[in-house]
């Protein structure tokens, strides 16, 4: 049964977080249109309000008033980041440089995720930060920071963002972060868009201390990482043709489209706007059986969140697919490398791990186990829904209720694309 039709997923999660969290450092007010209503972004919004930020729903969007670093003093803020790695990492960078006492914590999954990678460079800047054995809860005493030049060991946009955001409050000179590979560029682009001074030269990013000024309004483009589920499924479900509208199309986020093309899918892009981020409509059409491909390590950050669904595509493709050096998957909401291997393996797929490389050999016809287990990992849960759809089978998926963490309208969009089928 093909997937056919058009859909628009929620606003981009990475941009939505930044619009809310950057407002802590900003003056003025702004109408944010199309903000994601996923649980992760709602966690950022709740924290913004708890810190004294004002945000009100109105016709057409959410009006946000910048806090201009004026967080009311005198209490220790207990800030619950729920399941959201982006919230806790970016907020740590922001709050390290804003006077006050903060404790950042999250749910059981977030409490297993590393925070020292962020705390360590911030301490080099003079920040007072404690972690619990390297993980949340994170205690921050915000205050004056010094600039730093930091060479990243991990490819992580959250880490890059945290250091740059601390650098934006560090008086006395510019802060530079040098990346290992290109990761998503939203922190640099949005700091610049809202009046900050940021210079980027390939992997080197320098930020100068300053204050942001919100714009009159901001149109949040739709999330390519959510769109990826149905676009990728269209590439491997015979007869499918799916269009995702108004999608954020920055290079650092659309590696999955280049991989789908290499595997043999038809991918058509119509650009609709370019500032402050490229946006357009994307159509993916089934073109026959896909072929396996190799994803080199320097392309991994551009598709890091799409690996579960691309791995599913690889089980339907002829030959071997390899994702090189995907160790960052081990520290996502679950150990995603193991979850992919176990769950696609439970469906009968040939999936194995060599060192930090993920190998998949297809095509496989799936066997349906009595149940599947997403481990409450939203991206794995959506991948498993589409695996069952492709197999034309049903079985319970444990932890499917985690899907709204990133994509609350996933089932609605799925039924739209099924209802629309010809
Ligand atoms: C994000 C960066 C990525 C990604 C996450 C969102 C961001 O994490 O997996 O979903 O908004 O900066 P890492 O940069 O840690 O890989």
Short mmCIF file of C-alpha atoms and ligand atoms in Angstrom, two decimals:
data_model
loop_
_atom_site.label_atom_id
_atom_site.label_comp_id
_atom_site.label_asym_id
_atom_site.label_seq_id
_atom_site.Cartn_x
_atom_site.Cartn_y
_atom_site.Cartn_z
CA UNK A 1 0.00 0.00 0.00
CA UNK A 2 1.65 3.28 -1.08
CA UNK A 3 1.96 6.55 0.84
CA UNK A 4 0.56 9.34 -1.30
CA UNK A 5 -0.06 13.03 -0.71
CA UNK A 6 1.20 16.23 0.89
CA UNK A 7 1.83 17.03 4.52
CA UNK A 8 3.49 19.63 6.73
CA UNK A 9 5.14 18.40 9.91
CA UNK A 10 5.49 20.69 12.98
CA UNK A 11 7.99 23.54 13.14
CA UNK A 12 11.63 22.57 13.26
CA UNK A 13 12.53 21.40 16.75
CA UNK A 14 16.11 22.72 16.73
CA UNK A 15 15.03 26.19 15.60
CA UNK A 16 12.01 26.25 17.94
CA UNK A 17 14.22 25.55 20.98
CA UNK A 18 16.61 28.30 19.95
CA UNK A 19 13.88 30.88 19.36
CA UNK A 20 12.64 30.36 22.91
CA UNK A 21 15.97 29.96 24.68
CA UNK A 22 17.72 32.80 22.83
CA UNK A 23 14.93 35.09 24.06
CA UNK A 24 16.59 34.86 27.49
CA UNK A 25 19.44 36.91 25.95
CA UNK A 26 17.27 39.19 23.83
CA UNK A 27 15.50 42.53 23.97
CA UNK A 28 12.21 43.35 22.25
CA UNK A 29 9.26 41.16 21.34
CA UNK A 30 8.45 38.83 18.47
CA UNK A 31 5.54 36.86 17.06
CA UNK A 32 6.78 33.30 16.48
CA UNK A 33 4.71 31.53 13.85
CA UNK A 34 4.75 27.77 13.47
CA UNK A 35 6.68 27.00 16.66
CA UNK A 36 6.87 23.25 17.25
CA UNK A 37 4.39 22.02 19.84
CA UNK A 38 6.39 18.88 20.55
CA UNK A 39 7.05 17.90 24.17
CA UNK A 40 10.75 18.81 23.95
CA UNK A 41 10.03 22.38 22.88
CA UNK A 42 7.25 22.71 25.46
CA UNK A 43 9.90 21.89 28.08
CA UNK A 44 12.03 24.83 26.85
CA UNK A 45 8.98 27.12 26.83
CA UNK A 46 7.97 26.17 30.37
CA UNK A 47 11.49 26.91 31.60
CA UNK A 48 11.55 30.27 29.78
CA UNK A 49 8.37 31.25 31.65
CA UNK A 50 9.70 29.93 34.96
CA UNK A 51 12.75 32.20 34.57
CA UNK A 52 10.42 35.18 34.25
CA UNK A 53 10.01 35.16 30.47
CA UNK A 54 6.68 36.21 29.00
CA UNK A 55 5.15 34.24 26.13
CA UNK A 56 1.47 34.46 25.15
CA UNK A 57 -0.58 32.65 22.53
CA UNK A 58 -2.25 34.97 20.07
CA UNK A 59 -3.83 34.63 16.67
CA UNK A 60 -1.13 33.45 14.27
CA UNK A 61 1.40 32.27 16.82
CA UNK A 62 3.15 32.79 20.11
CA UNK A 63 4.26 36.28 21.16
CA UNK A 64 7.53 36.22 23.07
CA UNK A 65 9.08 39.06 25.05
CA UNK A 66 12.86 38.97 25.45
CA UNK A 67 14.17 38.63 29.01
CA UNK A 68 17.37 40.58 28.26
CA UNK A 69 19.21 38.42 30.86
CA UNK A 70 17.00 39.91 33.65
CA UNK A 71 16.17 36.72 35.49
CA UNK A 72 14.68 37.63 38.91
CA UNK A 73 17.27 36.84 41.58
CA UNK A 74 16.88 35.33 45.02
CA UNK A 75 15.64 31.81 44.35
CA UNK A 76 17.30 28.62 43.18
CA UNK A 77 15.60 27.72 39.93
CA UNK A 78 14.72 24.03 39.56
CA UNK A 79 14.44 23.64 35.80
CA UNK A 80 12.98 20.41 34.43
CA UNK A 81 14.23 19.69 30.91
CA UNK A 82 12.08 16.56 30.55
CA UNK A 83 13.50 14.37 27.73
CA UNK A 84 15.24 17.19 25.90
CA UNK A 85 19.00 17.10 25.34
CA UNK A 86 18.87 20.34 23.35
CA UNK A 87 17.14 22.15 26.23
CA UNK A 88 19.60 21.07 28.89
CA UNK A 89 22.75 21.59 26.79
CA UNK A 90 21.90 24.99 25.29
CA UNK A 91 20.44 26.23 28.57
CA UNK A 92 23.61 25.27 30.42
CA UNK A 93 25.60 27.46 28.00
CA UNK A 94 23.15 30.34 28.36
CA UNK A 95 22.70 30.26 32.15
CA UNK A 96 26.42 29.86 32.90
CA UNK A 97 26.77 33.54 31.99
CA UNK A 98 23.58 34.92 33.58
CA UNK A 99 23.62 35.72 37.33
CA UNK A 100 21.59 33.26 39.37
CA UNK A 101 21.43 29.73 40.83
CA UNK A 102 20.01 26.99 38.65
CA UNK A 103 19.53 23.23 38.85
CA UNK A 104 18.81 21.55 35.50
CA UNK A 105 17.36 18.06 35.55
CA UNK A 106 15.29 15.76 33.38
CA UNK A 107 13.58 12.40 33.05
CA UNK A 108 15.26 9.00 33.46
CA UNK A 109 16.56 8.99 29.85
CA UNK A 110 18.01 12.50 30.10
CA UNK A 111 19.68 11.58 33.40
CA UNK A 112 21.72 9.00 31.50
CA UNK A 113 23.08 11.50 28.94
CA UNK A 114 26.56 13.07 29.18
CA UNK A 115 26.86 16.67 30.40
CA UNK A 116 30.60 16.87 31.08
CA UNK A 117 31.26 17.50 27.37
CA UNK A 118 29.44 20.82 27.91
CA UNK A 119 30.51 21.51 31.51
CA UNK A 120 34.23 21.13 30.79
CA UNK A 121 34.67 23.93 28.21
CA UNK A 122 32.36 26.17 30.24
CA UNK A 123 34.54 25.65 33.32
CA UNK A 124 37.51 26.72 31.19
CA UNK A 125 35.57 29.95 30.76
CA UNK A 126 35.29 30.30 34.54
CA UNK A 127 31.76 28.90 34.88
CA UNK A 128 30.67 27.28 38.14
CA UNK A 129 29.05 24.00 37.12
CA UNK A 130 28.64 20.66 38.87
CA UNK A 131 27.29 17.49 37.33
CA UNK A 132 26.31 14.26 39.05
CA UNK A 133 29.04 11.87 37.86
CA UNK A 134 29.05 13.67 34.51
CA UNK A 135 25.25 13.59 34.04
CA UNK A 136 22.19 15.60 35.08
CA UNK A 137 21.23 17.08 37.46
CA UNK A 138 23.52 20.00 36.59
CA UNK A 139 24.04 22.79 39.16
CA UNK A 140 25.02 26.15 37.75
CA UNK A 141 25.98 29.35 39.55
CA UNK A 142 25.72 31.85 36.73
CA UNK A 143 28.14 34.78 36.63
CA UNK A 144 30.97 36.46 34.76
CA UNK A 145 32.69 34.35 32.09
CA UNK A 146 35.98 34.69 30.17
CA UNK A 147 36.33 34.04 26.48
CA UNK A 148 37.85 30.75 25.35
CA UNK A 149 39.15 29.05 22.21
CA UNK A 150 37.77 25.53 22.26
CA UNK A 151 38.62 22.60 20.01
CA UNK A 152 35.70 20.16 20.02
CA UNK A 153 36.39 16.43 20.42
CA UNK A 154 32.79 15.40 19.67
CA UNK A 155 30.69 16.29 16.62
CA UNK A 156 27.76 17.87 18.42
CA UNK A 157 25.75 20.97 17.52
CA UNK A 158 24.45 21.06 21.07
CA UNK A 159 27.99 21.31 22.43
CA UNK A 160 29.00 23.91 19.82
CA UNK A 161 25.85 25.87 20.64
CA UNK A 162 26.42 25.75 24.42
CA UNK A 163 29.96 27.16 24.15
CA UNK A 164 28.98 29.84 21.63
CA UNK A 165 26.04 30.91 23.79
CA UNK A 166 28.28 31.16 26.87
CA UNK A 167 30.73 33.11 24.71
CA UNK A 168 27.94 35.55 23.88
CA UNK A 169 27.89 36.53 27.58
CA UNK A 170 31.69 36.36 28.11
CA UNK A 171 33.04 39.90 28.43
CA UNK A 172 36.58 40.72 27.39
CA UNK A 173 36.77 39.34 23.87
CA UNK A 174 35.56 36.80 21.34
CA UNK A 175 35.03 33.07 21.97
CA UNK A 176 36.00 30.58 19.28
CA UNK A 177 34.80 27.01 18.79
CA UNK A 178 36.48 24.73 16.26
CA UNK A 179 34.42 21.75 15.13
CA UNK A 180 35.60 18.29 14.02
CA UNK A 181 32.93 18.02 11.30
CA UNK A 182 30.19 20.37 10.14
CA UNK A 183 27.15 20.14 12.42
CA UNK A 184 23.83 22.00 12.16
CA UNK A 185 24.39 25.76 11.96
CA UNK A 186 21.26 27.15 13.66
CA UNK A 187 23.06 28.67 16.66
CA UNK A 188 25.45 30.69 14.47
CA UNK A 189 22.81 31.68 11.94
CA UNK A 190 20.19 32.73 14.46
CA UNK A 191 22.63 34.62 16.70
CA UNK A 192 23.66 36.54 13.59
CA UNK A 193 20.05 37.02 12.43
CA UNK A 194 19.04 38.54 15.77
CA UNK A 195 21.92 41.02 15.73
CA UNK A 196 24.77 39.11 17.39
CA UNK A 197 28.24 39.18 15.90
CA UNK A 198 29.36 35.73 14.73
CA UNK A 199 32.06 34.91 12.21
CA UNK A 200 32.20 31.44 10.66
CA UNK A 201 35.07 30.16 8.54
CA UNK A 202 34.41 26.54 7.68
CA UNK A 203 34.78 24.63 10.98
CA UNK A 204 35.80 27.68 13.02
CA UNK A 205 33.13 29.84 14.66
CA UNK A 206 33.81 33.02 16.62
CA UNK A 207 31.21 34.88 18.66
CA UNK A 208 31.54 38.32 20.25
CA UNK A 209 29.74 39.22 23.48
CA UNK A 210 26.51 41.15 23.01
CA UNK A 211 22.74 41.28 23.26
CA UNK A 212 20.14 40.04 20.78
CA UNK A 213 17.20 42.01 19.41
CA UNK A 214 14.08 40.04 18.48
CA UNK A 215 12.43 40.73 15.10
CA UNK A 216 8.81 41.62 14.55
CA UNK A 217 7.94 38.07 13.55
CA UNK A 218 9.56 34.75 12.67
CA UNK A 219 8.19 31.98 10.45
CA UNK A 220 9.45 28.67 11.73
CA UNK A 221 10.05 26.27 8.84
CA UNK A 222 8.82 22.68 9.22
CA UNK A 223 11.09 20.02 10.68
CA UNK A 224 13.10 17.97 8.13
CA UNK A 225 13.85 15.36 10.81
CA UNK A 226 10.10 14.74 11.20
CA UNK A 227 9.48 14.93 7.44
CA UNK A 228 12.23 12.33 6.99
CA UNK A 229 10.01 9.51 8.28
CA UNK A 230 7.41 9.73 5.50
CA UNK A 231 9.84 10.93 2.80
CA UNK A 232 12.10 7.97 3.47
CA UNK A 233 9.20 5.52 3.68
CA UNK A 234 8.05 6.82 0.27
CA UNK A 235 11.45 5.82 -1.13
CA UNK A 236 10.97 2.17 -0.16
CA UNK A 237 7.19 1.56 -0.25
CA UNK A 238 6.27 0.70 -3.87
CA UNK A 239 3.99 3.20 -5.63
CA UNK A 240 4.55 6.01 -3.08
CA UNK A 241 4.88 9.72 -3.81
CA UNK A 242 5.02 12.08 -0.84
CA UNK A 243 5.51 15.84 -0.66
CA UNK A 244 6.61 17.56 2.55
CA UNK A 245 5.85 21.28 2.43
CA UNK A 246 7.68 24.27 3.87
CA UNK A 247 10.62 22.20 5.06
CA UNK A 248 13.86 23.59 6.50
CA UNK A 249 16.51 22.63 3.95
CA UNK A 250 19.87 23.68 5.35
CA UNK A 251 22.73 21.47 4.11
CA UNK A 252 23.62 20.45 7.63
CA UNK A 253 20.14 18.94 8.10
CA UNK A 254 19.37 17.29 4.77
CA UNK A 255 22.04 14.62 4.48
CA UNK A 256 19.23 12.04 4.44
CA UNK A 257 17.92 13.38 1.11
CA UNK A 258 21.36 12.98 -0.47
CA UNK A 259 21.54 9.42 0.87
CA UNK A 260 18.07 8.59 -0.51
CA UNK A 261 19.17 9.88 -3.92
CA UNK A 262 22.34 7.77 -3.78
CA UNK A 263 20.17 4.75 -2.92
CA UNK A 264 18.10 5.37 -6.07
CA UNK A 265 15.02 7.30 -4.90
CA UNK A 266 13.68 10.27 -6.84
CA UNK A 267 14.05 13.47 -4.75
CA UNK A 268 12.68 16.80 -6.05
CA UNK A 269 13.19 20.07 -4.20
CA UNK A 270 11.44 23.40 -4.85
CA UNK A 271 13.03 26.21 -2.87
CA UNK A 272 10.60 28.82 -1.55
CA UNK A 273 12.80 31.06 0.62
CA UNK A 274 16.39 31.50 1.74
CA UNK A 275 16.56 33.76 4.81
CA UNK A 276 17.41 33.23 7.60
CA UNK A 277 17.38 29.54 6.62
CA UNK A 278 16.69 27.82 3.28
CA UNK A 279 13.13 26.47 3.04
CA UNK A 280 11.23 24.56 0.35
CA UNK A 281 8.99 21.65 -0.63
CA UNK A 282 10.41 18.16 -1.04
CA UNK A 283 8.89 15.31 -3.03
CA UNK A 284 10.18 11.75 -2.79
CA UNK A 285 8.91 9.09 -5.17
CA UNK A 286 9.42 5.36 -5.21
CA UNK A 287 11.58 4.38 -8.20
CA UNK A 288 12.07 0.65 -7.69
CA UNK A 289 14.18 -1.23 -5.17
CA UNK A 290 16.81 0.92 -3.46
CA UNK A 291 20.51 -0.01 -3.43
CA UNK A 292 22.80 -0.03 -0.41
CA UNK A 293 25.23 2.84 0.09
CA UNK A 294 28.06 3.99 2.30
CA UNK A 295 27.60 6.99 4.60
CA UNK A 296 31.05 8.37 5.51
CA UNK A 297 31.63 9.71 9.02
CA UNK A 298 31.84 13.39 7.97
CA UNK A 299 28.25 13.16 6.63
CA UNK A 300 26.86 11.65 9.82
CA UNK A 301 26.09 14.93 11.67
CA UNK A 302 23.93 16.04 8.71
CA UNK A 303 21.64 13.02 9.23
CA UNK A 304 22.27 12.04 12.85
CA UNK A 305 18.56 11.95 13.79
CA UNK A 306 17.57 10.22 10.53
CA UNK A 307 19.74 7.12 11.00
CA UNK A 308 16.92 4.96 12.45
CA UNK A 309 14.64 5.54 9.43
CA UNK A 310 17.55 5.33 6.96
CA UNK A 311 18.55 2.04 8.60
CA UNK A 312 15.02 0.79 7.94
CA UNK A 313 15.38 1.89 4.29
CA UNK A 314 18.65 -0.06 4.14
CA UNK A 315 16.84 -3.26 5.21
CA UNK A 316 14.64 -2.85 2.09
CA UNK A 317 17.61 -2.06 -0.22
CA UNK A 318 19.68 -4.49 -2.25
CA UNK A 319 23.25 -4.93 -0.95
CA UNK A 320 25.10 -3.52 2.03
CA UNK A 321 24.69 -0.11 3.65
CA UNK A 322 27.31 1.14 6.11
CA UNK A 323 27.06 4.15 8.41
CA UNK A 324 30.63 5.01 9.49
CA UNK A 325 31.55 6.16 12.99
CA UNK A 326 28.08 6.53 14.44
CA UNK A 327 29.20 6.35 18.09
CA UNK A 328 27.19 9.54 18.89
CA UNK A 329 24.10 7.31 18.53
CA UNK A 330 25.10 5.54 21.73
CA UNK A 331 24.24 8.64 23.78
CA UNK A 332 20.91 9.63 22.29
CA UNK A 333 17.55 9.10 24.06
CA UNK A 334 18.55 5.42 24.14
CA UNK A 335 21.72 3.70 22.98
CA UNK A 336 20.26 4.06 19.49
CA UNK A 337 22.95 1.95 17.89
CA UNK A 338 21.93 -1.05 19.99
CA UNK A 339 18.20 -0.26 19.73
CA UNK A 340 18.42 -0.19 15.92
CA UNK A 341 20.32 -3.46 15.86
CA UNK A 342 17.99 -5.21 18.30
CA UNK A 343 14.67 -3.98 16.91
CA UNK A 344 15.44 -4.29 13.19
CA UNK A 345 17.13 -7.59 14.09
CA UNK A 346 13.90 -8.72 15.79
CA UNK A 347 12.17 -8.15 12.43
CA UNK A 348 14.66 -10.50 10.80
CA UNK A 349 16.92 -7.84 9.25
CA UNK A 350 20.64 -8.47 8.90
CA UNK A 351 22.12 -5.70 11.05
CA UNK A 352 25.50 -5.72 12.78
CA UNK A 353 27.96 -3.35 14.43
CA UNK A 354 31.72 -3.37 13.76
CA UNK A 355 33.57 -0.96 16.02
CA UNK A 356 31.43 2.18 15.73
CA UNK A 357 30.14 1.37 12.23
CA UNK A 358 26.56 0.21 11.59
CA UNK A 359 26.15 -2.38 8.80
CA UNK A 360 22.88 -3.48 7.22
CA UNK A 361 22.42 -5.96 4.44
CA UNK A 362 19.19 -6.11 2.48
CA UNK A 363 16.71 -6.72 1.17
CA UNK A 364 14.94 -8.63 3.93
CA UNK A 365 11.36 -9.81 4.13
CA UNK A 366 10.36 -9.15 7.69
CA UNK A 367 9.18 -11.71 10.20
CA UNK A 368 6.80 -10.20 12.73
CA UNK A 369 7.67 -10.81 16.40
CA UNK A 370 5.01 -10.88 19.19
CA UNK A 371 6.03 -7.31 20.07
CA UNK A 372 8.67 -4.66 19.35
CA UNK A 373 10.24 -2.30 21.90
CA UNK A 374 11.20 1.28 21.08
CA UNK A 375 12.70 1.75 24.56
CA UNK A 376 10.56 4.95 24.65
CA UNK A 377 12.83 6.44 21.98
CA UNK A 378 10.52 8.58 19.82
CA UNK A 379 12.58 8.22 16.63
CA UNK A 380 12.83 4.47 17.00
CA UNK A 381 9.09 4.20 17.71
CA UNK A 382 8.23 6.06 14.46
CA UNK A 383 10.70 3.89 12.54
CA UNK A 384 9.03 0.74 13.88
CA UNK A 385 5.54 2.02 12.95
CA UNK A 386 6.77 2.45 9.37
CA UNK A 387 8.53 -0.92 9.37
CA UNK A 388 5.22 -2.59 10.22
CA UNK A 389 3.42 -0.49 7.64
CA UNK A 390 5.90 -1.56 4.94
CA UNK A 391 5.47 -5.18 6.00
CA UNK A 392 1.66 -4.83 6.00
CA UNK A 393 1.61 -6.28 9.53
CA UNK A 394 0.66 -5.34 13.07
CA UNK A 395 2.29 -6.04 16.42
CA UNK A 396 2.44 -3.93 19.59
CA UNK A 397 5.29 -1.38 19.78
CA UNK A 398 6.22 -0.78 23.39
CA UNK A 399 6.95 2.86 24.18
CA UNK A 400 5.06 4.18 21.15
CA UNK A 401 3.64 6.88 23.43
CA UNK A 402 7.04 8.65 23.22
CA UNK A 403 6.35 9.86 19.65
CA UNK A 404 5.05 13.35 20.70
CA UNK A 405 8.50 14.09 22.17
CA UNK A 406 9.36 15.32 18.66
CA UNK A 407 6.35 14.72 16.37
CA UNK A 408 2.93 15.06 18.05
CA UNK A 409 1.06 14.95 14.72
CA UNK A 410 2.84 11.84 13.41
CA UNK A 411 -0.26 9.61 13.43
CA UNK A 412 -2.43 12.37 11.96
CA UNK A 413 0.02 12.88 9.07
CA UNK A 414 0.29 9.13 8.60
CA UNK A 415 -3.47 8.75 8.24
CA UNK A 416 -3.52 11.72 5.84
CA UNK A 417 -0.97 10.07 3.56
CA UNK A 418 -2.84 6.76 3.72
CA UNK A 419 -6.24 8.32 3.20
CA UNK A 420 -4.91 10.26 0.21
CA UNK A 421 -3.72 7.11 -1.51
CA UNK A 422 -5.01 6.58 -5.00
C1 LIG B 1 20.38 19.09 17.98
C2 LIG B 1 21.58 18.49 17.73
C3 LIG B 1 21.75 17.04 17.60
C4 LIG B 1 20.43 16.31 17.40
C5 LIG B 1 19.35 16.81 18.31
C6 LIG B 1 19.12 18.30 18.12
C7 LIG B 1 20.34 20.56 18.09
O1 LIG B 1 22.38 16.56 18.75
O2 LIG B 1 20.61 14.92 17.58
O3 LIG B 1 18.14 16.13 18.04
O4 LIG B 1 19.23 21.14 18.03
O5 LIG B 1 21.40 21.17 18.23
P1 LIG B 1 23.99 16.56 18.84
O6 LIG B 1 24.43 17.87 18.34
O7 LIG B 1 24.38 16.35 20.27
O8 LIG B 1 24.39 15.41 17.95
#
